[in-house]
Protein backbone atom coordinates (compact mmCIF):
# COMPACT_ATOMS: atom_id res chain seq x y z
CA UNK A 1 0.00 0.00 0.00
CA UNK A 2 1.33 3.45 -0.85
CA UNK A 3 2.42 5.59 2.03
CA UNK A 4 3.14 9.27 2.12
CA UNK A 5 4.36 12.05 4.34
CA UNK A 6 1.66 14.29 5.72
CA UNK A 7 1.98 17.45 7.74
CA UNK A 8 -0.06 19.05 10.49
CA UNK A 9 1.46 22.51 10.45
CA UNK A 10 -0.43 23.46 13.61
CA UNK A 11 1.91 21.11 15.50
CA UNK A 12 5.16 22.39 13.94
CA UNK A 13 7.30 24.47 16.29
CA UNK A 14 9.89 25.34 13.66
CA UNK A 15 12.65 23.50 15.55
CA UNK A 16 14.03 22.19 12.24
CA UNK A 17 15.19 18.92 13.79
CA UNK A 18 13.63 17.19 10.77
CA UNK A 19 15.96 19.02 8.40
CA UNK A 20 18.98 18.12 10.50
CA UNK A 21 17.97 14.47 10.80
CA UNK A 22 17.35 14.27 7.06
CA UNK A 23 20.68 15.78 6.02
CA UNK A 24 22.55 13.70 8.62
CA UNK A 25 20.91 10.51 7.38
CA UNK A 26 21.51 11.16 3.69
CA UNK A 27 24.67 13.28 3.65
CA UNK A 28 26.34 12.61 7.01
CA UNK A 29 26.17 16.37 7.60
CA UNK A 30 23.97 18.55 9.77
CA UNK A 31 23.19 20.94 6.92
CA UNK A 32 19.52 21.90 6.39
CA UNK A 33 20.20 23.01 2.81
CA UNK A 34 20.87 19.35 1.99
CA UNK A 35 17.65 18.10 3.59
CA UNK A 36 14.93 16.58 1.44
CA UNK A 37 12.30 18.70 3.17
CA UNK A 38 12.17 22.36 4.03
CA UNK A 39 10.65 24.29 6.90
CA UNK A 40 9.14 27.52 5.62
CA UNK A 41 8.65 30.20 8.25
CA UNK A 42 5.95 32.81 7.76
CA UNK A 43 7.05 35.49 10.20
CA UNK A 44 4.06 37.68 9.44
CA UNK A 45 1.65 35.16 10.92
CA UNK A 46 4.06 33.23 13.14
CA UNK A 47 3.65 29.89 11.43
CA UNK A 48 6.22 27.29 10.39
CA UNK A 49 5.17 24.86 7.70
CA UNK A 50 7.15 21.73 6.84
CA UNK A 51 7.26 21.26 3.07
CA UNK A 52 7.70 17.58 2.31
CA UNK A 53 7.74 15.41 -0.79
CA UNK A 54 4.14 14.73 -1.70
CA UNK A 55 1.39 14.10 -1.57
CA UNK A 56 1.11 15.06 -5.24
CA UNK A 57 -1.85 13.69 -7.13
CA UNK A 58 0.04 14.56 -10.28
CA UNK A 59 3.81 14.50 -10.36
CA UNK A 60 5.00 17.55 -12.28
CA UNK A 61 8.61 16.58 -11.59
CA UNK A 62 8.03 13.40 -13.61
CA UNK A 63 6.10 15.16 -16.37
CA UNK A 64 8.79 17.75 -17.11
CA UNK A 65 11.81 15.46 -17.08
CA UNK A 66 13.15 15.39 -20.65
CA UNK A 67 15.18 12.22 -20.14
CA UNK A 68 12.65 10.21 -18.07
CA UNK A 69 15.11 10.20 -15.20
CA UNK A 70 12.37 11.20 -12.78
CA UNK A 71 9.89 8.37 -12.42
CA UNK A 72 6.97 7.34 -10.30
CA UNK A 73 6.76 3.89 -8.77
CA UNK A 74 3.36 2.48 -9.81
CA UNK A 75 2.94 0.59 -6.56
CA UNK A 76 4.11 3.11 -3.97
CA UNK A 77 3.41 6.30 -5.99
CA UNK A 78 6.80 7.54 -4.78
CA UNK A 79 8.82 9.51 -7.30
CA UNK A 80 12.51 8.84 -7.62
CA UNK A 81 15.53 9.84 -9.68
CA UNK A 82 17.38 7.50 -11.99
CA UNK A 83 20.79 9.13 -11.67
CA UNK A 84 22.12 7.32 -14.74
CA UNK A 85 19.60 9.22 -16.89
CA UNK A 86 19.65 12.59 -15.10
CA UNK A 87 21.34 15.38 -17.08
CA UNK A 88 20.99 17.99 -14.30
CA UNK A 89 18.68 20.22 -16.36
CA UNK A 90 16.89 21.14 -13.09
CA UNK A 91 13.46 20.92 -14.68
CA UNK A 92 12.28 18.84 -11.74
CA UNK A 93 13.62 21.45 -9.31
CA UNK A 94 11.51 24.14 -10.94
CA UNK A 95 8.44 21.93 -11.29
CA UNK A 96 8.33 20.67 -7.69
CA UNK A 97 5.25 22.27 -6.16
CA UNK A 98 6.62 21.75 -2.66
CA UNK A 99 10.08 23.14 -3.43
CA UNK A 100 11.84 20.12 -1.98
CA UNK A 101 13.73 18.81 -5.00
CA UNK A 102 17.10 20.52 -5.02
CA UNK A 103 20.38 20.59 -6.86
CA UNK A 104 23.32 19.90 -4.57
CA UNK A 105 25.85 22.23 -6.17
CA UNK A 106 28.74 20.66 -4.30
CA UNK A 107 28.21 17.11 -5.52
CA UNK A 108 26.32 18.23 -8.66
CA UNK A 109 23.37 15.91 -8.28
CA UNK A 110 19.66 16.19 -7.70
CA UNK A 111 18.62 15.50 -4.14
CA UNK A 112 15.11 14.33 -3.47
CA UNK A 113 13.20 12.65 -0.67
CA UNK A 114 13.09 8.87 -0.79
CA UNK A 115 11.11 8.49 2.44
CA UNK A 116 14.25 6.86 3.88
CA UNK A 117 13.17 3.56 2.33
CA UNK A 118 9.91 3.56 4.27
CA UNK A 119 11.17 4.73 7.67
CA UNK A 120 11.54 8.52 7.39
CA UNK A 121 14.03 10.11 9.76
CA UNK A 122 12.02 13.36 9.81
CA UNK A 123 9.02 11.51 11.23
CA UNK A 124 11.07 9.70 13.86
CA UNK A 125 12.76 12.89 15.12
CA UNK A 126 9.73 15.24 15.07
CA UNK A 127 8.98 15.92 18.77
CA UNK A 128 5.41 17.08 18.18
CA UNK A 129 4.19 14.64 15.53
CA UNK A 130 3.78 17.40 12.96
CA UNK A 131 5.15 15.09 10.26
CA UNK A 132 3.51 11.69 9.86
CA UNK A 133 4.04 8.80 7.47
CA UNK A 134 1.23 6.48 6.54
CA UNK A 135 -1.41 5.55 4.00
CA UNK A 136 -2.82 8.47 2.04
CA UNK A 137 -5.81 10.07 3.65
CA UNK A 138 -8.82 10.50 1.42
CA UNK A 139 -9.33 13.98 2.70
CA UNK A 140 -5.84 15.19 1.87
CA UNK A 141 -6.94 17.45 -0.98
CA UNK A 142 -9.83 18.85 1.03
CA UNK A 143 -7.57 19.42 4.04
CA UNK A 144 -5.00 21.24 1.96
CA UNK A 145 -7.69 23.36 0.36
CA UNK A 146 -9.09 24.26 3.78
CA UNK A 147 -5.63 25.09 5.09
CA UNK A 148 -4.90 27.24 2.05
CA UNK A 149 -8.17 29.10 2.57
CA UNK A 150 -7.34 29.65 6.24
CA UNK A 151 -3.88 30.89 5.32
CA UNK A 152 -5.21 33.28 2.68
CA UNK A 153 -7.85 34.59 5.06
CA UNK A 154 -5.14 35.25 7.65
CA UNK A 155 -2.97 36.98 5.03
CA UNK A 156 -5.91 39.17 4.01
CA UNK A 157 -6.65 40.01 7.65
CA UNK A 158 -3.04 40.97 8.44
CA UNK A 159 -2.73 42.96 5.20
CA UNK A 160 -5.87 44.94 5.99
CA UNK A 161 -4.58 45.65 9.51
CA UNK A 162 -1.38 47.00 7.98
CA UNK A 163 -3.33 49.42 5.79
CA UNK A 164 -5.28 50.94 8.65
mmCIF file of C-alpha atoms in Angstrom, residues 16 18-20 22-23 27 31-40 49-53 61 70 81 83 86 88-96 98-113:
data_model
loop_
_atom_site.group_PDB
_atom_site.id
_atom_site.type_symbol
_atom_site.label_atom_id
_atom_site.label_comp_id
_atom_site.label_asym_id
_atom_site.label_seq_id
_atom_site.Cartn_x
_atom_site.Cartn_y
_atom_site.Cartn_z
ATOM 1 C CA UNK A 16 14.035 22.193 12.245
ATOM 2 C CA UNK A 18 13.626 17.190 10.774
ATOM 3 C CA UNK A 19 15.959 19.020 8.397
ATOM 4 C CA UNK A 20 18.980 18.124 10.502
ATOM 5 C CA UNK A 22 17.355 14.274 7.059
ATOM 6 C CA UNK A 23 20.679 15.776 6.025
ATOM 7 C CA UNK A 27 24.667 13.277 3.654
ATOM 8 C CA UNK A 31 23.188 20.941 6.922
ATOM 9 C CA UNK A 32 19.524 21.900 6.394
ATOM 10 C CA UNK A 33 20.200 23.010 2.808
ATOM 11 C CA UNK A 34 20.868 19.350 1.994
ATOM 12 C CA UNK A 35 17.655 18.100 3.589
ATOM 13 C CA UNK A 36 14.930 16.583 1.438
ATOM 14 C CA UNK A 37 12.304 18.705 3.166
ATOM 15 C CA UNK A 38 12.167 22.358 4.029
ATOM 16 C CA UNK A 39 10.654 24.292 6.903
ATOM 17 C CA UNK A 40 9.139 27.519 5.621
ATOM 18 C CA UNK A 49 5.175 24.862 7.696
ATOM 19 C CA UNK A 50 7.150 21.734 6.836
ATOM 20 C CA UNK A 51 7.264 21.257 3.074
ATOM 21 C CA UNK A 52 7.698 17.576 2.308
ATOM 22 C CA UNK A 53 7.739 15.414 -0.788
ATOM 23 C CA UNK A 61 8.612 16.579 -11.590
ATOM 24 C CA UNK A 70 12.367 11.196 -12.776
ATOM 25 C CA UNK A 81 15.527 9.843 -9.684
ATOM 26 C CA UNK A 83 20.789 9.130 -11.672
ATOM 27 C CA UNK A 86 19.652 12.588 -15.101
ATOM 28 C CA UNK A 88 20.989 17.990 -14.298
ATOM 29 C CA UNK A 89 18.684 20.216 -16.363
ATOM 30 C CA UNK A 90 16.889 21.136 -13.088
ATOM 31 C CA UNK A 91 13.455 20.922 -14.680
ATOM 32 C CA UNK A 92 12.278 18.837 -11.737
ATOM 33 C CA UNK A 93 13.616 21.448 -9.309
ATOM 34 C CA UNK A 94 11.506 24.143 -10.945
ATOM 35 C CA UNK A 95 8.445 21.926 -11.292
ATOM 36 C CA UNK A 96 8.329 20.673 -7.690
ATOM 37 C CA UNK A 98 6.620 21.752 -2.661
ATOM 38 C CA UNK A 99 10.080 23.142 -3.428
ATOM 39 C CA UNK A 100 11.838 20.118 -1.979
ATOM 40 C CA UNK A 101 13.728 18.812 -5.001
ATOM 41 C CA UNK A 102 17.101 20.523 -5.021
ATOM 42 C CA UNK A 103 20.379 20.591 -6.859
ATOM 43 C CA UNK A 104 23.321 19.901 -4.574
ATOM 44 C CA UNK A 105 25.849 22.227 -6.172
ATOM 45 C CA UNK A 106 28.744 20.656 -4.300
ATOM 46 C CA UNK A 107 28.207 17.109 -5.515
ATOM 47 C CA UNK A 108 26.321 18.227 -8.657
ATOM 48 C CA UNK A 109 23.372 15.911 -8.276
ATOM 49 C CA UNK A 110 19.664 16.192 -7.700
ATOM 50 C CA UNK A 111 18.619 15.497 -4.139
ATOM 51 C CA UNK A 112 15.107 14.330 -3.474
ATOM 52 C CA UNK A 113 13.199 12.649 -0.674
#
